[in-house]
Short mmCIF file of C-alpha atoms in Angstrom, two decimals:
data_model
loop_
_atom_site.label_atom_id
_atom_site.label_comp_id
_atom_site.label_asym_id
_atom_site.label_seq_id
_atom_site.Cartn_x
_atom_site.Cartn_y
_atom_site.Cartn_z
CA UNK A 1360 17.70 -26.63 -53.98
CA UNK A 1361 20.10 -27.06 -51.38
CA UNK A 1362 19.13 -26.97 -47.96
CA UNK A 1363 19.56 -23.32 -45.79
CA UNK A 1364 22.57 -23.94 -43.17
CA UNK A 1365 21.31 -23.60 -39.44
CA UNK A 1366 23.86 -20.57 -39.23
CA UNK A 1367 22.54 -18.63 -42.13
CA UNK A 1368 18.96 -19.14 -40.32
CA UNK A 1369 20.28 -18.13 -37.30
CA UNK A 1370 22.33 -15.25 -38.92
CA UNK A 1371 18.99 -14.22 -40.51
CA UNK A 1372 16.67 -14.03 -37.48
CA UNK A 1373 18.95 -12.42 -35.69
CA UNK A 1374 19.00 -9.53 -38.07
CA UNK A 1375 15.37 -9.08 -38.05
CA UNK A 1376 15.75 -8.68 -34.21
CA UNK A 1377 18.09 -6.06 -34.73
CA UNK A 1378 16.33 -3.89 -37.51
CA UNK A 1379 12.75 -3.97 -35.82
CA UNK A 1380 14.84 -2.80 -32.69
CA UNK A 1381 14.60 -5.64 -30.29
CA UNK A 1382 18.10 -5.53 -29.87
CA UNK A 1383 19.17 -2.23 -29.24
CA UNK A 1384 22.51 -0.69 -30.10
CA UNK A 1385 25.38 -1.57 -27.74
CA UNK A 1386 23.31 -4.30 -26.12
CA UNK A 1387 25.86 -7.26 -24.88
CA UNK A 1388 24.31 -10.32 -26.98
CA UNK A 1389 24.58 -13.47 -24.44
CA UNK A 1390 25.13 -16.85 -27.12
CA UNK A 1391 23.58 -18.84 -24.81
CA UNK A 1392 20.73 -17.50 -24.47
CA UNK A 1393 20.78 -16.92 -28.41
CA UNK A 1394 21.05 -20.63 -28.71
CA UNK A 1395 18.57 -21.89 -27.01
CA UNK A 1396 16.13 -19.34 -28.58
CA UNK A 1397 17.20 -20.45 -32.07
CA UNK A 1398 17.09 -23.81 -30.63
CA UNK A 1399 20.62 -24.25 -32.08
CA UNK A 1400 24.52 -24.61 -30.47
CA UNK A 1401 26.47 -22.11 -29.51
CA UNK A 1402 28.97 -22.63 -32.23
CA UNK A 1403 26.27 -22.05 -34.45
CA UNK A 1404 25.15 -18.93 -32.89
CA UNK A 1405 28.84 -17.81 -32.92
CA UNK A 1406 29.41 -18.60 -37.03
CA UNK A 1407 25.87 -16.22 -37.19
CA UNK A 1408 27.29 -13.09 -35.27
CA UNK A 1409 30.76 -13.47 -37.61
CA UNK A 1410 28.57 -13.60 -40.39
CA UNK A 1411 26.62 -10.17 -39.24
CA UNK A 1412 29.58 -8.87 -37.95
CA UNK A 1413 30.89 -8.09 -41.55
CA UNK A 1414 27.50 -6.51 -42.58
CA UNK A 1415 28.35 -4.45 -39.32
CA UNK A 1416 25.19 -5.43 -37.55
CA UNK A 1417 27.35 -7.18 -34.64
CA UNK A 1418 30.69 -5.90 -32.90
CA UNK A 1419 33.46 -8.70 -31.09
CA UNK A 1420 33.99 -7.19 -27.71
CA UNK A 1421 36.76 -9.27 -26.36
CA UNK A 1422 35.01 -12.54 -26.20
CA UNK A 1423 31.60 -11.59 -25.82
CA UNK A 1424 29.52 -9.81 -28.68
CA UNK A 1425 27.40 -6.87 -28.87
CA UNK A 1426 24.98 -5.07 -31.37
CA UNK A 1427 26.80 -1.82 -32.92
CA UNK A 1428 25.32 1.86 -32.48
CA UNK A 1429 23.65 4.21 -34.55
CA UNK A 1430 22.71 1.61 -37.19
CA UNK A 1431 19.84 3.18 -37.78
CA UNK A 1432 18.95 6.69 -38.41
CA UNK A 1433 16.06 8.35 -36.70
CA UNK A 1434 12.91 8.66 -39.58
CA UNK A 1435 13.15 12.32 -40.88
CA UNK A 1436 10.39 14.57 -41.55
CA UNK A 1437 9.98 15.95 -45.31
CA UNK A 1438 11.19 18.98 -44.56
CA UNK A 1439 13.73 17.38 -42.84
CA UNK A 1440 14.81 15.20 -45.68
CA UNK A 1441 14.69 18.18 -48.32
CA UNK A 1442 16.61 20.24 -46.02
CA UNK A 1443 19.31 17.21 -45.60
CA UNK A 1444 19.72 16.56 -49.91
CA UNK A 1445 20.01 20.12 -50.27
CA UNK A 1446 23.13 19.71 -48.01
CA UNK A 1447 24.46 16.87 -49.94
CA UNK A 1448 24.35 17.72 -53.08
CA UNK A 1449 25.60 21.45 -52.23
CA UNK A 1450 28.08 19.50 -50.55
CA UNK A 1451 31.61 19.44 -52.93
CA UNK A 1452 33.10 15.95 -54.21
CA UNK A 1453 35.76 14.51 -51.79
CA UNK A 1454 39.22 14.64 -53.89
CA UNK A 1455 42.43 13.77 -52.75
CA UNK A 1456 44.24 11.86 -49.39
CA UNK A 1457 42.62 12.25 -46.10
CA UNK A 1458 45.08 15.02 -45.14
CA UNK A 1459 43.82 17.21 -48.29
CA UNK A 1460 40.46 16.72 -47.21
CA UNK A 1461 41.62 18.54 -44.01
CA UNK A 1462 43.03 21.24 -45.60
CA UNK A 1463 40.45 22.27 -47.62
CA UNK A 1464 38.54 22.51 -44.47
CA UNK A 1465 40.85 24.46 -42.73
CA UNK A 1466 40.84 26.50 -45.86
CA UNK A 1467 37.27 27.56 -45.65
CA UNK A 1468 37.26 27.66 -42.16
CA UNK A 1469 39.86 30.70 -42.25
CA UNK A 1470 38.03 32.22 -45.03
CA UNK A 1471 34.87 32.11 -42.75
CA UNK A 1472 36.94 33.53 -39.30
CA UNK A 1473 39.98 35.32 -41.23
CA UNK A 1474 43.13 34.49 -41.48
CA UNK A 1475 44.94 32.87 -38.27
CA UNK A 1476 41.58 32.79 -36.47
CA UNK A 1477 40.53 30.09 -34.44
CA UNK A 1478 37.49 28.11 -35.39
CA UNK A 1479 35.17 28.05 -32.86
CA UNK A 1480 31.80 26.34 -33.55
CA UNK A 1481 28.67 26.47 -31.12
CA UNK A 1482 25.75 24.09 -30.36
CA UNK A 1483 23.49 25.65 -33.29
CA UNK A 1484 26.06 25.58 -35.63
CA UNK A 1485 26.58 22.13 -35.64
CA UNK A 1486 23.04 21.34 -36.40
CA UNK A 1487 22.76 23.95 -39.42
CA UNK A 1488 20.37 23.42 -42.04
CA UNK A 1489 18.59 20.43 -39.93
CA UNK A 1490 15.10 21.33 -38.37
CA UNK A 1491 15.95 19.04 -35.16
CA UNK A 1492 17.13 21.48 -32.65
CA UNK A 1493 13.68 20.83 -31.02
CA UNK A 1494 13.93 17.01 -31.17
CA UNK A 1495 17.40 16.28 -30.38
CA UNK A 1496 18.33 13.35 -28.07
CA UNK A 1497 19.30 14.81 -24.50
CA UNK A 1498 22.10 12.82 -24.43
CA UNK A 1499 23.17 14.28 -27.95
CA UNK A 1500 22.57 17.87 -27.15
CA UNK A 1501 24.46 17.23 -23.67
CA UNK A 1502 27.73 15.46 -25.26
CA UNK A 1503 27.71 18.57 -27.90
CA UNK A 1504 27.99 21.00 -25.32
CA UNK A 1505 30.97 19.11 -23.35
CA UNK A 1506 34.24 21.39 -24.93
CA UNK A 1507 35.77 20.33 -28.14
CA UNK A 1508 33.19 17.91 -29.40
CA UNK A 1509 31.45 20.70 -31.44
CA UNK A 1510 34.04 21.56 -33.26
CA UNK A 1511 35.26 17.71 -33.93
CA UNK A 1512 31.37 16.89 -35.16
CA UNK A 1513 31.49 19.60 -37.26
CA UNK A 1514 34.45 18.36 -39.09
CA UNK A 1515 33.11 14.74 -38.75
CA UNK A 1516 29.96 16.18 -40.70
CA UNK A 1517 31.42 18.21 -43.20
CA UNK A 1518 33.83 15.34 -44.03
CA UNK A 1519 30.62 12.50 -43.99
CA UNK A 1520 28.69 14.89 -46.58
CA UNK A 1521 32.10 15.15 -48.51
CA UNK A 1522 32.16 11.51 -48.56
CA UNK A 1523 28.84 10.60 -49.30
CA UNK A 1524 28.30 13.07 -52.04
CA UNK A 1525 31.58 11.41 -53.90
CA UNK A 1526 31.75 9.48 -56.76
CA UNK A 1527 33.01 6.08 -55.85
CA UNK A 1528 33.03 6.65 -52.00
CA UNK A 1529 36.57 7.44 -51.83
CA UNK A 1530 38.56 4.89 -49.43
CA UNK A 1531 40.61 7.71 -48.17
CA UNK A 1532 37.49 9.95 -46.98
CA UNK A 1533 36.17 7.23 -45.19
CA UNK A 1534 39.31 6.74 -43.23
CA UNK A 1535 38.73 10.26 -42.54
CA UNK A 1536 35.48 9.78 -41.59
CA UNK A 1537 36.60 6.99 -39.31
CA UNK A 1538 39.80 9.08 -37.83
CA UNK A 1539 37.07 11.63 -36.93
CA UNK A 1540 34.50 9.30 -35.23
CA UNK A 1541 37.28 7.89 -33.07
CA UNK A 1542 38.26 11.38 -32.19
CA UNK A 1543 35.19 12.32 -30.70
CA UNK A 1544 35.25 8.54 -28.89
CA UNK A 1545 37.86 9.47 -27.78
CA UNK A 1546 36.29 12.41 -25.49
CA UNK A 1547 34.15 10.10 -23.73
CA UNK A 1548 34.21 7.35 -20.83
CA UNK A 1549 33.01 4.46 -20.67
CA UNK A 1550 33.55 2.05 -17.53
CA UNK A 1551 36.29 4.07 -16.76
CA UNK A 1552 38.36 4.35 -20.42
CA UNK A 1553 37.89 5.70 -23.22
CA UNK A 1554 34.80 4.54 -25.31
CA UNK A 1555 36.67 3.33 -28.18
CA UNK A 1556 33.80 0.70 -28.51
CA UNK A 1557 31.49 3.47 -28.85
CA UNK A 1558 29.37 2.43 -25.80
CA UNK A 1559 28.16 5.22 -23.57
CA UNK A 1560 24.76 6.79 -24.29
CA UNK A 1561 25.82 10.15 -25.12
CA UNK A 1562 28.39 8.71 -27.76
CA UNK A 1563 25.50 6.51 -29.31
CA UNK A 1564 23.06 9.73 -29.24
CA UNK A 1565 25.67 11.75 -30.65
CA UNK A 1566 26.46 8.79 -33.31
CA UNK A 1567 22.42 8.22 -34.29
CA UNK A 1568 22.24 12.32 -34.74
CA UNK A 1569 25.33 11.90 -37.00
CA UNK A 1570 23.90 9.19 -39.46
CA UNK A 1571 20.83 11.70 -38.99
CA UNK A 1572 22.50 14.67 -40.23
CA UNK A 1573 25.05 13.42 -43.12
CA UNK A 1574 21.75 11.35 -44.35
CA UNK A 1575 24.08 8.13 -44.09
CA UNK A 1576 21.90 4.85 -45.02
CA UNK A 1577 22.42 1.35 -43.24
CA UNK A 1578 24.60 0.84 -46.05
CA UNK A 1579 27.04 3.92 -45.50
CA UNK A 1580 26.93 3.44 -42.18
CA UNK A 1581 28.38 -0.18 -42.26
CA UNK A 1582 30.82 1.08 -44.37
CA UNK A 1583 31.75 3.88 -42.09
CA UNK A 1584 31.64 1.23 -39.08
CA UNK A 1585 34.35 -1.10 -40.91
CA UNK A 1586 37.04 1.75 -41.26
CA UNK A 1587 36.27 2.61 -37.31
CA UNK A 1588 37.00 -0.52 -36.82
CA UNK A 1589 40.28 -0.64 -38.21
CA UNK A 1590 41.16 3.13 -36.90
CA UNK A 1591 40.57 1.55 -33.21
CA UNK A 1592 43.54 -0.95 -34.24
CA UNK A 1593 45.53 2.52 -34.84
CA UNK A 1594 44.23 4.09 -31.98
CA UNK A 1595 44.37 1.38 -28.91
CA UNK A 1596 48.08 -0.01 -27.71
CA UNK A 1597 48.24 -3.56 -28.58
CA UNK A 1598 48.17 -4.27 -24.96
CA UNK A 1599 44.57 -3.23 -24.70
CA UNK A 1600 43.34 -5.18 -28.22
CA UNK A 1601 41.98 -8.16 -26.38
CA UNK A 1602 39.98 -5.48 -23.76
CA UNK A 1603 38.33 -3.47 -26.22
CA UNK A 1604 37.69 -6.45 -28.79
CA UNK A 1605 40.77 -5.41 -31.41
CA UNK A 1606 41.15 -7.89 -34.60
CA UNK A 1607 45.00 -8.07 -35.15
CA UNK A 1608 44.47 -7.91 -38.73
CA UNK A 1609 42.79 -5.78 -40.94
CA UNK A 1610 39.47 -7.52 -42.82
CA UNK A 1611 41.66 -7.78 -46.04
CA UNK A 1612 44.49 -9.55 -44.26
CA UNK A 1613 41.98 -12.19 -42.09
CA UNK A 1614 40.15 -12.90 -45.75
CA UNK A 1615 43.53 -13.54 -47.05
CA UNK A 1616 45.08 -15.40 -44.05
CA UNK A 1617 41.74 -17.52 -44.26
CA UNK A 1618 42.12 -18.43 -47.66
CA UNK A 1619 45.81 -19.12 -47.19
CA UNK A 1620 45.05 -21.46 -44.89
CA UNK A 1621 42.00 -23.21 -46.40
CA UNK A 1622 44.14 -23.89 -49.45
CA UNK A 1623 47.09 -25.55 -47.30
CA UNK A 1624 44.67 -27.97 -45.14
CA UNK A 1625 43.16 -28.90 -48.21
CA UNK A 1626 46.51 -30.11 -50.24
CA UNK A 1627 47.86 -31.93 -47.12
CA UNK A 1628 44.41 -33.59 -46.40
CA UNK A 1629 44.14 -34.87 -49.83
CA UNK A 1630 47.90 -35.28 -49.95
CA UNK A 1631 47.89 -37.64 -46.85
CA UNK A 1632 44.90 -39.25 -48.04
CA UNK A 1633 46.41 -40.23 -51.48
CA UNK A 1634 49.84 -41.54 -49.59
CA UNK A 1635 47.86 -43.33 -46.90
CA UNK A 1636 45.63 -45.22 -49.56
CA UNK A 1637 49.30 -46.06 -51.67
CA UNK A 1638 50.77 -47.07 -48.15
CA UNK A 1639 47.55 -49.43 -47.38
CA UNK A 1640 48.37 -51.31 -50.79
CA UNK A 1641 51.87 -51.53 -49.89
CA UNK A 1642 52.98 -48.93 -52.87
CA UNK A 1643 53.78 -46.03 -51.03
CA UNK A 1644 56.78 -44.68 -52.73
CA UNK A 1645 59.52 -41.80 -51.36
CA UNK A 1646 58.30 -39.20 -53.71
CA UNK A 1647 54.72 -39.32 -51.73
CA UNK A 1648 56.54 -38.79 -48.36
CA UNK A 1649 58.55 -36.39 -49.69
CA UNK A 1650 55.52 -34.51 -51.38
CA UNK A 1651 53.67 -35.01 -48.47
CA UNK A 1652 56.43 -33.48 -46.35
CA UNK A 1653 56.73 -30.22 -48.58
CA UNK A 1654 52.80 -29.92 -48.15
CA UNK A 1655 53.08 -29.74 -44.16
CA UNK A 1656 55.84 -27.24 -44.82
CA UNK A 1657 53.75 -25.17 -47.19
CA UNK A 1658 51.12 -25.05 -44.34
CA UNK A 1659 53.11 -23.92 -41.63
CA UNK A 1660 54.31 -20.89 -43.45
CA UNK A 1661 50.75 -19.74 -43.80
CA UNK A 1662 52.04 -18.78 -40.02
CA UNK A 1663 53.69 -15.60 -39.16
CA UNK A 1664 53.90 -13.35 -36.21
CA UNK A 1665 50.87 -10.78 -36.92
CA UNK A 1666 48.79 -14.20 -37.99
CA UNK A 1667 49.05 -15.86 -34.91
CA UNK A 1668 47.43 -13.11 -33.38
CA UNK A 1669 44.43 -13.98 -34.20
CA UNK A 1670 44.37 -16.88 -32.09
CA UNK A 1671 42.66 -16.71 -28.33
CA UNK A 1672 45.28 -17.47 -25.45
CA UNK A 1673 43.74 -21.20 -25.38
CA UNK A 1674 44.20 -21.86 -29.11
CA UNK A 1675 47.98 -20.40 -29.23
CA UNK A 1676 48.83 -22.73 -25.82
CA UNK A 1677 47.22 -25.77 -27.84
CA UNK A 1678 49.21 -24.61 -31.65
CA UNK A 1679 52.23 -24.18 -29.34
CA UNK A 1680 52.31 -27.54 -27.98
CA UNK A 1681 51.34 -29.11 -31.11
CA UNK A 1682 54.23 -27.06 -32.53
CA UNK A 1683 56.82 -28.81 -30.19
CA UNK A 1684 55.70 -32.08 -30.88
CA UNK A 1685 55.72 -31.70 -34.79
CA UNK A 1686 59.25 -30.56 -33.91
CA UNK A 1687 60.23 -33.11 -31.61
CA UNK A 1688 58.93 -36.04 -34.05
CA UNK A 1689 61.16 -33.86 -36.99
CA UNK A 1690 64.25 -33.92 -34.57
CA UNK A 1691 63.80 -37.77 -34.62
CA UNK A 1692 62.96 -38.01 -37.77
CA UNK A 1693 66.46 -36.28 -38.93
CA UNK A 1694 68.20 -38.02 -36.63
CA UNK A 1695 67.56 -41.77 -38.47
CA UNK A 1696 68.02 -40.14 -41.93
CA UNK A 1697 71.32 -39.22 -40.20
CA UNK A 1698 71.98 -43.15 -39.64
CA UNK A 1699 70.75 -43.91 -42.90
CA UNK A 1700 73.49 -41.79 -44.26
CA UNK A 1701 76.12 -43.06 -41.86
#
């Protein structure tokens, strides 16, 4: 049986910390410290938090990590948990693009006020059919009362129940569900901007009442929590990607940009290999060279604009220099062929 990687270990105890709650929601995760209690490097620590981060336990927040909020929903009561499937499976199946999700709500909302009426929904309303009115977070039942975040929760729940009562979990409804969670970011500060991260204690009240009241399990919500996640790279200028801990790619282009570039280090390391053992024999031939030659030119077209945003600052100074010395020893390189032709 082959032996657990330190990582994986890591990745794993780390987890437990977070579901018994020893790590709350939003708290800024230091890797030093993480390393020397899992008596491991940071490196190590860091390949751990990617790792969680795609399970969305763990959030990048420019170069520092933190633990996500609302991962877990607060334990219901019976009656509260009747109360809550009654909801979802009176809720109706979620059919159609994100937009004709809206509609339909828009449609019963002016069957409900009359036509051209504007939907206005209050503090009780939101919590409908939930016996929590009596238990709700103070930070919750303050952020519900600031103006307009009633009315975007109540969309935000209608749409979750929509989603979670659908067969397949329909990809557009949990965009929607995304575009609406974002919205109601959105309408709070943190540190001074907008909590796209999610970050201030009313948000994360308002977000662990959510999961609460759509009866979304760890699973849902990590799947909710990815789609936010790529909303914020819709939402946020570029400018402000590195501040509020923006991938530049979506997860499907990284995997894909990964793989890309796993495949082309792997033919020219075991294409350099093969001409550097020929070469030590004295049997190197031109085809090698050339072969080897179309390899390092298959790599760097992995490369493109949106890819090399992935890179830090640091690591684009470093490719860039490494670039202009590749160059420079091509520029030579063409200039002896040219002699050779001469």
């Amino acid at each position: 049986m082959a032996k657990t990687a330190k990582w994986e270990l890591t990745a794993e105890g780390i987890r437990q910390e977070i579901q018994a709650g020893t790590y709350a929601g939003g708290l800024a995760l230091d890797v030093g410290e993480l390393a020397g209690k899992y008596e491991t490097t940071k490196p190590t620590v860091g390949k751990a938090l990617e790792a969680l981060s795609v399970d969305g336990l763990v959030v990048k927040d420019g170069d520092a990590w933190r633990v996500a909020e609302g991962l877990f929903p607060v334990e219901e009561s019976g009656a509260e948990t009747a109360a809550g499937d009654d909801a979802a499976e009176s809720a109706p199946l979620v059919q159609g693009s994100a937009e004709e999700l809206a509609a339909r709500m828009e449609a019963k909302a002016q069957a409900k006020t009359g036509a051209g009426a504007e939907l206005v929904v209050h503090t009780p309303e939101v919590l409908a059919g939930r016996v929590v009115t009596e238990h709700i977070d103070p930070n919750a039942e303050r952020a519900l009362k600031r103006e307009g975040v009633a009315e975007v929760y109540a969309e935000a729940k209608a749409l979750g129940r929509e989603w979670l009562a659908a067969e397949g979990r329909a990809t557009e409804a949990k965009k929607a569900v995304a575009a609406k969670l974002m919205d109601l970011r959105g309408m709070f500060k943190y540190k001074g901007d907008p909590d796209w991260n999610g970050q201030s204690p009313d948000y994360q009240a308002l977000a662990a009442l959510y999961y609460q009241d759509i009866g979304a399990d760890r699973g849902a919500q990590r799947a909710i929590l990815h789609h936010v996640e790529d909303r914020k790279r819709e939402v946020i200028p570029p400018a402000k990607w590195a501040k509020f801990g923006v991938d530049p790619l979506p997860r499907g282009q990284r995997a894909g940009l990964e793989r890309k570039a796993a495949a082309a280090l792997t033919s020219v390391d075991e294409t350099a290999k093969a001409t550097a053992g020929q070469a030590s024999k004295g049997r190197a031939t031109g085809h090698q060279l050339v072969t080897l030659m179309s390899r390092i030119d298959q790599g760097m077209a992995v490369f493109s604009t949106a890819s090399l945003r992935v890179m830090s600052k640091s690591e684009r100074r470093k490719f860039a220099d490494q670039a202009r010395e590749a160059r420079d020893r091509a520029d030579a390189l063409l200039k002896e062929l040219e002699g050779l032709e001469d």
